[in-house]
mmCIF file of C-alpha atoms in Angstrom:
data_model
loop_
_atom_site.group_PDB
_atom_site.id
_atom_site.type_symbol
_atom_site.label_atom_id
_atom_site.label_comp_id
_atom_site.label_asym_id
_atom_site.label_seq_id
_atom_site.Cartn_x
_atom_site.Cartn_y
_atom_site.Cartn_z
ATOM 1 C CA UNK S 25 -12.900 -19.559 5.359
ATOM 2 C CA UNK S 26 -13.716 -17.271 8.285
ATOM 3 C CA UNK S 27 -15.620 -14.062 8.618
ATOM 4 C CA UNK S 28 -11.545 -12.733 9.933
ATOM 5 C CA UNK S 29 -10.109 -14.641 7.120
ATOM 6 C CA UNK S 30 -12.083 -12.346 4.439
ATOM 7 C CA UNK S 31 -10.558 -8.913 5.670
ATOM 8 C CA UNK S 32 -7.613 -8.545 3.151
ATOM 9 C CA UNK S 33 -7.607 -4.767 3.700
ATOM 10 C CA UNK S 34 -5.506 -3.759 6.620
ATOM 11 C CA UNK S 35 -4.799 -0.633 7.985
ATOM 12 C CA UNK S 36 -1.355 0.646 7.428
ATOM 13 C CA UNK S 37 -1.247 2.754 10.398
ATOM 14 C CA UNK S 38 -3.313 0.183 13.120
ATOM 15 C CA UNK S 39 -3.575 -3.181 11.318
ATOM 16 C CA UNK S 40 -7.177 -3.266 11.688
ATOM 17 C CA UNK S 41 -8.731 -5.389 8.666
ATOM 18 C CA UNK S 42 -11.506 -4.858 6.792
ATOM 19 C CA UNK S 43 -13.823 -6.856 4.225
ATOM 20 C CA UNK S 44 -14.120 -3.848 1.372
ATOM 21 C CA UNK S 45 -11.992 -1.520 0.933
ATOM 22 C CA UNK S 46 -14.720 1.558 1.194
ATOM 23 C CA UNK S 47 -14.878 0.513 4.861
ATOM 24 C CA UNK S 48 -11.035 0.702 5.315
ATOM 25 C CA UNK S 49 -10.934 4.272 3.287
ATOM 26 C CA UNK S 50 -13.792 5.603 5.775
ATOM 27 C CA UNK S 51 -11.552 4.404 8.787
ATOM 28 C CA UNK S 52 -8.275 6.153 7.524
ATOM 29 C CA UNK S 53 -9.786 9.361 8.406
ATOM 30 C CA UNK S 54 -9.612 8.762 12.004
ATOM 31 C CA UNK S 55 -5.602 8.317 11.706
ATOM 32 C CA UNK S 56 -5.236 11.232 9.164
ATOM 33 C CA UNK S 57 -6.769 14.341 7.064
ATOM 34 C CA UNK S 58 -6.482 12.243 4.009
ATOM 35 C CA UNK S 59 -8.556 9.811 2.700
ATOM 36 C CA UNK S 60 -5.723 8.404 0.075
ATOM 37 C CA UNK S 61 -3.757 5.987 2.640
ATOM 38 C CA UNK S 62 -1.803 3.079 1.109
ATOM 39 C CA UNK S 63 -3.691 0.199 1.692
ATOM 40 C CA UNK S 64 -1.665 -3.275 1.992
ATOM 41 C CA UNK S 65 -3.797 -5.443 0.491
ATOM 42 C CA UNK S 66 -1.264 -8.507 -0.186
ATOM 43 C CA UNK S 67 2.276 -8.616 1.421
ATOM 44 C CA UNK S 68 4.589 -5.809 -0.522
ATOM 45 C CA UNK S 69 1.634 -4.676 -2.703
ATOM 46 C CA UNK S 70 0.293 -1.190 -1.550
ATOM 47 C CA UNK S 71 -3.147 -0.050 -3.275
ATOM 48 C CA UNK S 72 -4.652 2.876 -3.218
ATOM 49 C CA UNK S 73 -7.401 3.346 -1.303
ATOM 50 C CA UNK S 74 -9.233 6.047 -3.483
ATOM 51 C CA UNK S 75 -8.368 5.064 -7.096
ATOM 52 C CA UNK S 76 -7.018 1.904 -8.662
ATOM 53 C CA UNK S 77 -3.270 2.738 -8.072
ATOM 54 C CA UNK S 78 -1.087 0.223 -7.129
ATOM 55 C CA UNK S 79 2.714 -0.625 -6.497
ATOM 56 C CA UNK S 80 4.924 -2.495 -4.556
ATOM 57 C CA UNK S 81 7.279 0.352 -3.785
ATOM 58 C CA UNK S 82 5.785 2.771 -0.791
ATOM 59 C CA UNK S 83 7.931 5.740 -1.921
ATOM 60 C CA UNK S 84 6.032 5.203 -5.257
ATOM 61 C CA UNK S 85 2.775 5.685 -3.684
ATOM 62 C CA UNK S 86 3.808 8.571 -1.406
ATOM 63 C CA UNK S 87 4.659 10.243 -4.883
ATOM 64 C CA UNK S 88 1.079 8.943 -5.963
ATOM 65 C CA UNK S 89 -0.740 10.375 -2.764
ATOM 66 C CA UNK S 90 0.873 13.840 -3.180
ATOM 67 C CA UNK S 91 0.362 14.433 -7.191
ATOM 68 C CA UNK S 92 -3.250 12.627 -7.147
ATOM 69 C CA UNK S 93 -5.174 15.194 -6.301
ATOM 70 C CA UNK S 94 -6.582 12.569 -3.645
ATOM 71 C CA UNK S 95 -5.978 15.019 -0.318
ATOM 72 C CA UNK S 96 -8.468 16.446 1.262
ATOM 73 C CA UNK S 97 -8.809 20.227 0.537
ATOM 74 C CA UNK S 98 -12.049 21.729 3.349
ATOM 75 C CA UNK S 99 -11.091 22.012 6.871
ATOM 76 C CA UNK S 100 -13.194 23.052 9.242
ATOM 77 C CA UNK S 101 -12.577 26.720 10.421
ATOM 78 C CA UNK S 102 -13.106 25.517 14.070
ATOM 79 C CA UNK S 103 -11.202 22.048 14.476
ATOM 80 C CA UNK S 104 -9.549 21.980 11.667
ATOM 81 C CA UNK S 105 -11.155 18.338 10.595
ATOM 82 C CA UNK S 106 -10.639 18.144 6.728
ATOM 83 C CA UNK S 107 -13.252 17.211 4.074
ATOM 84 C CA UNK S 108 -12.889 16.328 0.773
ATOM 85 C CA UNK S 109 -15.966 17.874 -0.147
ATOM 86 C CA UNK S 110 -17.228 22.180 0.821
ATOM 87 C CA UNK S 111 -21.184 20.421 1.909
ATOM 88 C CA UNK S 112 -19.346 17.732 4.300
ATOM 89 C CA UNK S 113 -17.092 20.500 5.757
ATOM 90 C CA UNK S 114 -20.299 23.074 6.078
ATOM 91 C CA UNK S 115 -22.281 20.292 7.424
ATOM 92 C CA UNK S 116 -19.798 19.293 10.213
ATOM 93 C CA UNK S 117 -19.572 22.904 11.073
ATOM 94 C CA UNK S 118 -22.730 22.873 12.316
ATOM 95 C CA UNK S 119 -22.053 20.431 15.253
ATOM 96 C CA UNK S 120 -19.958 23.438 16.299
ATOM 97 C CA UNK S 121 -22.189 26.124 16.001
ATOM 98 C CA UNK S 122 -25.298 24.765 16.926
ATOM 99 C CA UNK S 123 -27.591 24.952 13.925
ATOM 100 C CA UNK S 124 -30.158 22.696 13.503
ATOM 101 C CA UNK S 125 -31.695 23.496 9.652
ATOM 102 C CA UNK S 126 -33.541 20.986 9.505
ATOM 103 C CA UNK S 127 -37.244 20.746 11.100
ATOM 104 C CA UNK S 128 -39.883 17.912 11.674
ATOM 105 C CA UNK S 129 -43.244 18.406 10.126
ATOM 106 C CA UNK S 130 -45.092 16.637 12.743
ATOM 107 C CA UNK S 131 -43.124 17.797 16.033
ATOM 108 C CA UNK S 132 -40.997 19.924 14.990
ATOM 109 C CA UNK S 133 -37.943 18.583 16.275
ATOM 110 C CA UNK S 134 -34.691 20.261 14.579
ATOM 111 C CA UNK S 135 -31.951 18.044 13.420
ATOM 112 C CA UNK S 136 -28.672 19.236 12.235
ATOM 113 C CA UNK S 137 -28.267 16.802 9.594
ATOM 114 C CA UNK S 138 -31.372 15.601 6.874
ATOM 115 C CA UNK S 139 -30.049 12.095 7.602
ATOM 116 C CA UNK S 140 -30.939 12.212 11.433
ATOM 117 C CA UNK S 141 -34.498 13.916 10.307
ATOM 118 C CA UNK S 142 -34.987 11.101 7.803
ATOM 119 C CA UNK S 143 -34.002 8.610 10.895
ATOM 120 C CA UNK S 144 -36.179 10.772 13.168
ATOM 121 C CA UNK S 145 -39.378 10.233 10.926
ATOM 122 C CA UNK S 146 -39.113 7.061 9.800
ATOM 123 C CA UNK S 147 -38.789 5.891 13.627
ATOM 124 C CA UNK S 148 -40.752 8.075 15.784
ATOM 125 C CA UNK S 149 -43.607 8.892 13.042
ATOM 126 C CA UNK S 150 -43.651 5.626 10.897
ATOM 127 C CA UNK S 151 -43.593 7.735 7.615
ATOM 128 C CA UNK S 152 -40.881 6.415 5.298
ATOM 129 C CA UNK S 153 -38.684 9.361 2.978
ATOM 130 C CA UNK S 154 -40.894 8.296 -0.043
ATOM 131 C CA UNK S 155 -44.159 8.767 1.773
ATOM 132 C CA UNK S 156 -43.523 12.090 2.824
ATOM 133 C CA UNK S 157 -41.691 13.766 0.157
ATOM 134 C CA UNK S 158 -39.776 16.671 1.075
ATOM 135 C CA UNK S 159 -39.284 16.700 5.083
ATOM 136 C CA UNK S 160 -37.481 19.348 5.301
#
């Protein structure tokens, strides 16, 4: 079997495939503001690509996607992007406005995300997230 032969989720909307179907719910969110998109994981089997729903009639999963509780409820006041979660949504936010919360200890550098500031030290100052404790 192939590395190409091993992506059995496909996109509904672009027919891109994918090898797990986390990867294929993270790329539904470029087509849509949902992350609940019917995933077609076997010919005339659609599967849900939050929870373990799954049918072989579309209009059944449309009525799944809307009564789930799946959509995604925090847009962002500026683009409009949705989020499923109020952190995500505040977080994004901040590539609009600017802020940058979070400051290097050894240069202090600014980062608008703790991820990039993790990234940031690990790389440019060698110190790994356990070594320094709280970088922030």
């Amino acid at each position: 079997m192939t590395h190409a032969q091993k992506r059995s989720y496909i996109c509904t909307v672009c027919k891109k495939g994918f090898n797990h179907k986390s990867n294929l719910n993270a790329h539904m969110r470029i087509h849509t503001g949902y992350t609940c998109l019917p995933v077609q994981k076997s010919k005339g089997q659609f599967t849900c690509g939050i929870c373990t729903f799954t049918t072989k009639d579309l209009v059944s999963w449309k009525s799944h996607e809307l009564s789930s509780g799946h959509r995604q409820a925090f847009a962002c006041p500026v683009c409009g992007k949705k989020f499923t979660q109020k952190c995500n949504m505040k977080a994004h936010t901040r590539l609009h406005t600017g802020e940058k919360p979070y400051e290097c200890k050894f240069c202090h550098q600014t980062f608008t995300y703790q991820s990039a500031l993790r990234g940031h030290t690990m790389s440019h100052h060698k110190i790994s997230a356990s070594d320094s404790g709280n970088m922030s």
